[in-house]
mmCIF file of C-alpha atoms in Angstrom:
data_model
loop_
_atom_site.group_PDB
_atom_site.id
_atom_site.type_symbol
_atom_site.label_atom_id
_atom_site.label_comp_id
_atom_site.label_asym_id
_atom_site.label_seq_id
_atom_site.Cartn_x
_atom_site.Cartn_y
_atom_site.Cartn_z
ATOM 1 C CA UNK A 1 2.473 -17.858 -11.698
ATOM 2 C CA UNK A 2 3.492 -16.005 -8.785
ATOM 3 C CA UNK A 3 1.647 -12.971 -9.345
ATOM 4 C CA UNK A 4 -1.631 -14.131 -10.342
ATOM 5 C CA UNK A 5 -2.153 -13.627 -13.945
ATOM 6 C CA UNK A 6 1.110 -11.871 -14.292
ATOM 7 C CA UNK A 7 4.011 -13.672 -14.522
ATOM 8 C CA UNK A 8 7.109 -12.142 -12.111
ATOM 9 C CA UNK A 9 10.500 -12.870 -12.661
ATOM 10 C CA UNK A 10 13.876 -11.802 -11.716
ATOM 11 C CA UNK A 11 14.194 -10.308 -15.253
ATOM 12 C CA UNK A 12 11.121 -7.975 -14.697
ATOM 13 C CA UNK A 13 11.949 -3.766 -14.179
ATOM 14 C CA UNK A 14 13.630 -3.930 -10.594
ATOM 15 C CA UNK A 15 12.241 0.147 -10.221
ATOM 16 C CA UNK A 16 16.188 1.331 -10.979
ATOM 17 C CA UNK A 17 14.321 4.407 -11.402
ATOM 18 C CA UNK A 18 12.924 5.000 -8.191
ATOM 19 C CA UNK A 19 16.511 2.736 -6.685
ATOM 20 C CA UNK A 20 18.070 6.113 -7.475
ATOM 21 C CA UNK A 21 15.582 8.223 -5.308
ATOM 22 C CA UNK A 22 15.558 5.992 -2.641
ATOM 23 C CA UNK A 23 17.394 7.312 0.730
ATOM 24 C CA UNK A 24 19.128 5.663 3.454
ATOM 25 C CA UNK A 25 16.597 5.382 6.087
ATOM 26 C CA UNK A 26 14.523 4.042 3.243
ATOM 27 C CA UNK A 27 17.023 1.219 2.444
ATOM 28 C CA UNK A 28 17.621 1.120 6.390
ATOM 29 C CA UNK A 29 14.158 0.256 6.902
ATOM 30 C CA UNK A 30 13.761 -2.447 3.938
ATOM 31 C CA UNK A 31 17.049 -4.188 5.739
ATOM 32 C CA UNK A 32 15.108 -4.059 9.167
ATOM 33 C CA UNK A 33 11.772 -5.073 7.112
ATOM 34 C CA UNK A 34 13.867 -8.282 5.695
ATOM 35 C CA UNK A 35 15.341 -8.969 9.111
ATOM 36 C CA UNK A 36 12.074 -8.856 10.626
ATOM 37 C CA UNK A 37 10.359 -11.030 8.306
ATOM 38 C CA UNK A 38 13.069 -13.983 8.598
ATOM 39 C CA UNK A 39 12.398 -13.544 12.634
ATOM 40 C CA UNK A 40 8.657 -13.908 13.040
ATOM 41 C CA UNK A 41 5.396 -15.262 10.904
ATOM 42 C CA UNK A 42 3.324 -11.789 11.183
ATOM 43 C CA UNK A 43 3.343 -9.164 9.002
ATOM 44 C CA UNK A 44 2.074 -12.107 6.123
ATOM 45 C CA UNK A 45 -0.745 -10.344 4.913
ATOM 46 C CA UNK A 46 -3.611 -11.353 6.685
ATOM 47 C CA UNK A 47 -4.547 -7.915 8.035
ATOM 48 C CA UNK A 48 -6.094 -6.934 4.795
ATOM 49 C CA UNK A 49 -9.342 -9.230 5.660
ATOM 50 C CA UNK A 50 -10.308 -6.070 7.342
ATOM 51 C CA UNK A 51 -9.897 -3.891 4.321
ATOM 52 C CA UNK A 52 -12.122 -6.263 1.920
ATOM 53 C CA UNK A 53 -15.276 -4.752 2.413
ATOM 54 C CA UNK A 54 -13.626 -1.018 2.036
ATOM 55 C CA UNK A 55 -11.529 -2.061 -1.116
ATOM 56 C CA UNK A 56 -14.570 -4.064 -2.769
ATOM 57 C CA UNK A 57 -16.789 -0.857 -2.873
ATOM 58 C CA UNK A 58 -14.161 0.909 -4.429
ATOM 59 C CA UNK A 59 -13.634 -2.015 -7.089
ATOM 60 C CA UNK A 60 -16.822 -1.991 -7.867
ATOM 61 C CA UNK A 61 -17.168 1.551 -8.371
ATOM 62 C CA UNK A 62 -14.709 1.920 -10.521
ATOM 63 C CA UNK A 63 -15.434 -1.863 -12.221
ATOM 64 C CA UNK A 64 -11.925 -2.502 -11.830
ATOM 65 C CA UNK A 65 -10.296 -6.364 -11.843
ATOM 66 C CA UNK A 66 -6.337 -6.099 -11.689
ATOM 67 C CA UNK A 67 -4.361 -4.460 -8.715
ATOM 68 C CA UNK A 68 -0.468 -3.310 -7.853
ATOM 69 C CA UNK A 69 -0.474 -4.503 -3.934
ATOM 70 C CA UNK A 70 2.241 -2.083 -2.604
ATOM 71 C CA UNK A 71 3.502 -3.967 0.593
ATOM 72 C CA UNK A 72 1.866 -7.621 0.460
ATOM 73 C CA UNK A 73 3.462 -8.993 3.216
ATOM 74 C CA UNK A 74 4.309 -13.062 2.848
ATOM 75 C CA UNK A 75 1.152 -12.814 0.652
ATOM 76 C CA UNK A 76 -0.975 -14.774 2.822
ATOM 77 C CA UNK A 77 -3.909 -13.550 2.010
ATOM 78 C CA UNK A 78 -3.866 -14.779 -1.487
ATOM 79 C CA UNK A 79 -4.413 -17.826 -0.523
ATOM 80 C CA UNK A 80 -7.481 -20.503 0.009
ATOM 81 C CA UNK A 81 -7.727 -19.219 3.871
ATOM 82 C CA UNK A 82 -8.497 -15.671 2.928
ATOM 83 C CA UNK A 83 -9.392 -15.858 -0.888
ATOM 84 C CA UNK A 84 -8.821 -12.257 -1.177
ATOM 85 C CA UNK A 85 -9.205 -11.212 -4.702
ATOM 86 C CA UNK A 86 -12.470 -12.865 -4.970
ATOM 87 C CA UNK A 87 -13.836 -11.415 -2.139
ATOM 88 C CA UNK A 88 -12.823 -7.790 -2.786
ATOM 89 C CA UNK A 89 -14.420 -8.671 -6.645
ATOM 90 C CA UNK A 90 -10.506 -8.949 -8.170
ATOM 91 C CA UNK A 91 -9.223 -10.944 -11.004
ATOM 92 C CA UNK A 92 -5.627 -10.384 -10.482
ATOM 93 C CA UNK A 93 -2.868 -8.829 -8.411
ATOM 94 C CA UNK A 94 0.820 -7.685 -8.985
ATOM 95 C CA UNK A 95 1.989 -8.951 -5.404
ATOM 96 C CA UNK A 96 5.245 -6.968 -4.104
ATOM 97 C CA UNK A 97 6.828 -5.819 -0.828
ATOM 98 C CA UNK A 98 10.471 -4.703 -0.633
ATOM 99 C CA UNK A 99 11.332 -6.706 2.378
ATOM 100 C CA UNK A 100 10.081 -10.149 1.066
ATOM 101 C CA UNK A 101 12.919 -12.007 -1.613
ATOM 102 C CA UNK A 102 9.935 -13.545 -3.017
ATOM 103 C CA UNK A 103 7.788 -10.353 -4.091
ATOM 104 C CA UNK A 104 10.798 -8.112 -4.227
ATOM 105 C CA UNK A 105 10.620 -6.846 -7.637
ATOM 106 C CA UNK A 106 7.981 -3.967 -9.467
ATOM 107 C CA UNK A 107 6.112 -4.588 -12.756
ATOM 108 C CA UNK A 108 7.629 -3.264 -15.874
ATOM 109 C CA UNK A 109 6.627 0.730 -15.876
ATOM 110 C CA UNK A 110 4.709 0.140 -19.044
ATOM 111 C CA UNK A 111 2.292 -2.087 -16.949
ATOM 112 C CA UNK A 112 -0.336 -0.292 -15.377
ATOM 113 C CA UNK A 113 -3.326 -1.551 -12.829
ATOM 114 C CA UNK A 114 -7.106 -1.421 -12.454
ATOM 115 C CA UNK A 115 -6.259 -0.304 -9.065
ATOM 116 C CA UNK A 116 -3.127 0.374 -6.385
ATOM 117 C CA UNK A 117 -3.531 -1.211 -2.627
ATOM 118 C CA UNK A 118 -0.734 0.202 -0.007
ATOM 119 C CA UNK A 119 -2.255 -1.672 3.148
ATOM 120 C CA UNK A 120 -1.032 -0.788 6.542
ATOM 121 C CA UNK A 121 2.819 0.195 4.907
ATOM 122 C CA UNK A 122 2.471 3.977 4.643
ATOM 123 C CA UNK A 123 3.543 4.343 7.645
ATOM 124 C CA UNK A 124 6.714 2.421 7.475
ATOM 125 C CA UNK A 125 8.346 4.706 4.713
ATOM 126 C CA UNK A 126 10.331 7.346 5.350
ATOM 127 C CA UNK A 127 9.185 11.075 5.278
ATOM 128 C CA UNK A 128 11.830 11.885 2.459
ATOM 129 C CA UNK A 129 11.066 8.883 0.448
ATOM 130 C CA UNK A 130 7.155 9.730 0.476
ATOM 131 C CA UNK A 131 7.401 11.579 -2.822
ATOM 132 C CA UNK A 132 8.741 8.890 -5.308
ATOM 133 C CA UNK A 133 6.473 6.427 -3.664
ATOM 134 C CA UNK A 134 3.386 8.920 -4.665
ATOM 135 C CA UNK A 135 5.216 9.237 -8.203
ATOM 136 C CA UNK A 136 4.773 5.099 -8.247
ATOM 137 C CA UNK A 137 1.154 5.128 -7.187
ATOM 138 C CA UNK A 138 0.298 8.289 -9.870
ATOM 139 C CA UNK A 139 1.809 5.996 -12.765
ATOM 140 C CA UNK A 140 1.022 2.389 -12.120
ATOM 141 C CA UNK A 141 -3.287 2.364 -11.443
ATOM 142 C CA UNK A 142 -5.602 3.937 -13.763
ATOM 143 C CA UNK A 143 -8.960 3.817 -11.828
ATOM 144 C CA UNK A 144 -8.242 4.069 -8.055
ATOM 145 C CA UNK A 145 -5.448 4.152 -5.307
ATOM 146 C CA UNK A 146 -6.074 2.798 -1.863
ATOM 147 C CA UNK A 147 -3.980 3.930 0.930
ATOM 148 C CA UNK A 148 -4.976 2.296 4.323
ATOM 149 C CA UNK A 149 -3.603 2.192 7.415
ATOM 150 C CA UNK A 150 -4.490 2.936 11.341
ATOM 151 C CA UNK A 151 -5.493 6.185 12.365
ATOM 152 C CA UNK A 152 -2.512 8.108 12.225
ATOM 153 C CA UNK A 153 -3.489 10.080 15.122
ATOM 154 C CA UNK A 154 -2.983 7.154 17.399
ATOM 155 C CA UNK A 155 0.236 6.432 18.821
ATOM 156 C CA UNK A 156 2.786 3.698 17.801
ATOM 157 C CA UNK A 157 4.585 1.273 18.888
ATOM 158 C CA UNK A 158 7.855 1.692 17.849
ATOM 159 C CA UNK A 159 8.821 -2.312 17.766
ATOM 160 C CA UNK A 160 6.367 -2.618 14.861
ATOM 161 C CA UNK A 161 7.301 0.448 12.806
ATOM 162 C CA UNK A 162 10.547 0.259 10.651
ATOM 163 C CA UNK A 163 11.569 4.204 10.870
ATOM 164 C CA UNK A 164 10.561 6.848 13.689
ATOM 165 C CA UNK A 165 9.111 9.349 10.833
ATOM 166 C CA UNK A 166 5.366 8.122 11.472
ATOM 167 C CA UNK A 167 5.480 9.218 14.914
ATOM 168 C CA UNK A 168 5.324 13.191 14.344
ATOM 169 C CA UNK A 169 2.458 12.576 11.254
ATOM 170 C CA UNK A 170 -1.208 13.404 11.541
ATOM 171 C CA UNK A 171 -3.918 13.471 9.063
ATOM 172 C CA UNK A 172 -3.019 16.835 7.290
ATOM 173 C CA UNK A 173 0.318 15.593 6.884
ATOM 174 C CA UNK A 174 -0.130 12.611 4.571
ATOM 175 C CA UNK A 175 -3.394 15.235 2.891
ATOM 176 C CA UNK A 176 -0.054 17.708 2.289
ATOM 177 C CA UNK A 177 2.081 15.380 0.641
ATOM 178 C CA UNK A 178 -0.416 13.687 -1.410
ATOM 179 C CA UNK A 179 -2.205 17.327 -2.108
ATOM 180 C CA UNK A 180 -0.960 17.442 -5.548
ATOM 181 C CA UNK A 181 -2.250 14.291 -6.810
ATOM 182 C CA UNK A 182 -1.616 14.111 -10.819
ATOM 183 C CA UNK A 183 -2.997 10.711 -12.447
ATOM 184 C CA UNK A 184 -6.290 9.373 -13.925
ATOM 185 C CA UNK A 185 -7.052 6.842 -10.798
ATOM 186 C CA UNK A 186 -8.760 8.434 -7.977
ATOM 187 C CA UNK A 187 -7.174 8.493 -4.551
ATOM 188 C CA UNK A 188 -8.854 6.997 -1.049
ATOM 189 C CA UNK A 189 -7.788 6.817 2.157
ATOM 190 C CA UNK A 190 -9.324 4.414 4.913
ATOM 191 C CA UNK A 191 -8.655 4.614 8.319
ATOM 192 C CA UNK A 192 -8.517 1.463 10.869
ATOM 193 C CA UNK A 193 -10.051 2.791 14.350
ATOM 194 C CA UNK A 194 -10.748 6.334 12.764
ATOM 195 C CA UNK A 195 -10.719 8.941 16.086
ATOM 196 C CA UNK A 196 -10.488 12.356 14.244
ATOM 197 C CA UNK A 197 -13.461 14.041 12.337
ATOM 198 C CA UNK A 198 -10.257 13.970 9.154
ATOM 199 C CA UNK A 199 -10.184 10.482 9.764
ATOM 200 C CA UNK A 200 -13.947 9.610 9.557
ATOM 201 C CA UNK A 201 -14.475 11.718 6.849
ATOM 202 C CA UNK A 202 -11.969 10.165 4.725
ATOM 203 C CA UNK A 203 -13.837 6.825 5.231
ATOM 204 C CA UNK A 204 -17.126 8.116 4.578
ATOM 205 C CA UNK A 205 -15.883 9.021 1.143
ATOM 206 C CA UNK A 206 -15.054 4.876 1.038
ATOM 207 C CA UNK A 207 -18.392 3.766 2.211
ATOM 208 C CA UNK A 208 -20.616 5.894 0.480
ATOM 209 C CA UNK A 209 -19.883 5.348 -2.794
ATOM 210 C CA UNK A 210 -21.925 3.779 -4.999
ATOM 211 C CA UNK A 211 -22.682 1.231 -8.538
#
């Protein structure tokens, strides 16, 4: 199955919902996310080896076995190179990213997760689209919600972002728009190369939980 123990197909929920919410520079930067894929072999996944040790804390504090991975990439790291569910203490994964034909499509919005991974893709969506995408997190996990990404204090390259919006954002800005969290699964955020006190904090919250 393409989805571990979850079987996509092209007849699953496509999200119409949130297709309606969705603004231009959104859909602008899914077309430059497509283009960019079909160009070079990066952006496949592999970069969440460095959240496994982060994300397996937080599986096993919530004992939680099935994810939603918002933004897998080529879903390279669901392979036998990485053998990431095992490793971060998973049983399954729905695998989708916008920008990749073969992970294009949501789950049904009856399904709901164990747990919701956004891995270093926050920062690619679009300020106005932020708050159907925090909608979608809310109502698809019931245990946890992991949002990593790089420091967003530190500055960007703007060849490897897909709109301009992350550029002006800071730590209190994503704590603002995610301030009025409203679902059962507990939200984390994990910084890569953390160099604010907000920053470090949030991952101390990761790395000090416990059994």
């Amino acid at each position: 199955m393409a989805n571990g123990a979850y079987c996509q197909t092209k007849n699953s929920w496509d999200g119409r919902r949130y297709a309606i919410m969705k603004s231009q520079d959104y859909k602008d930067a899914v077309a430059k996310g497509i283009l960019f894929h079909e160009q070079n072999t990066t952006w496949n996944g592999s970069d969440s080896k460095y959240y496994i040790k982060q994300l397996s804390k937080i599986t096993a504090h919530h004992d939680a076995s099935t994810i939603l991975d918002y933004g897998c990439g080529k879903g390279l790291q669901y392979g036998e190179q990485y053998n990431f569910l095992k490793r971060a203490g998973l049983k399954s994964a729905w695998k989708y990213d916008p920008c990749v034909p073969k992970y294009d499509i949501l789950p049904p919005p009856s399904q709901q997760f164990d747990g919701l991974i956004c891995i270093q893709v926050i920062r690619h969506i679009p300020d106005k689209d932020l708050r159907w995408v925090k909608e979608l997190f809310e109502q698809s996990a019931t245990k946890f919600v992991l949002i990593a990404d790089m420091d967003p204090a530190m500055p960007r390259k703007t060849k490897k972002i897909l709109n301009n919006d992350c550029q002006h954002r800071d730590n209190a800005f994503y704590k603002e728009v995610f301030k009025d969290w409203d679902s059962t699964a507990e939200l984390y955020f994990y910084w890569g190369k953390p160099s604010t006190e907000e920053a470090r904090n949030d991952n101390k919250k990761v790395m000090e939980l416990t059994l």
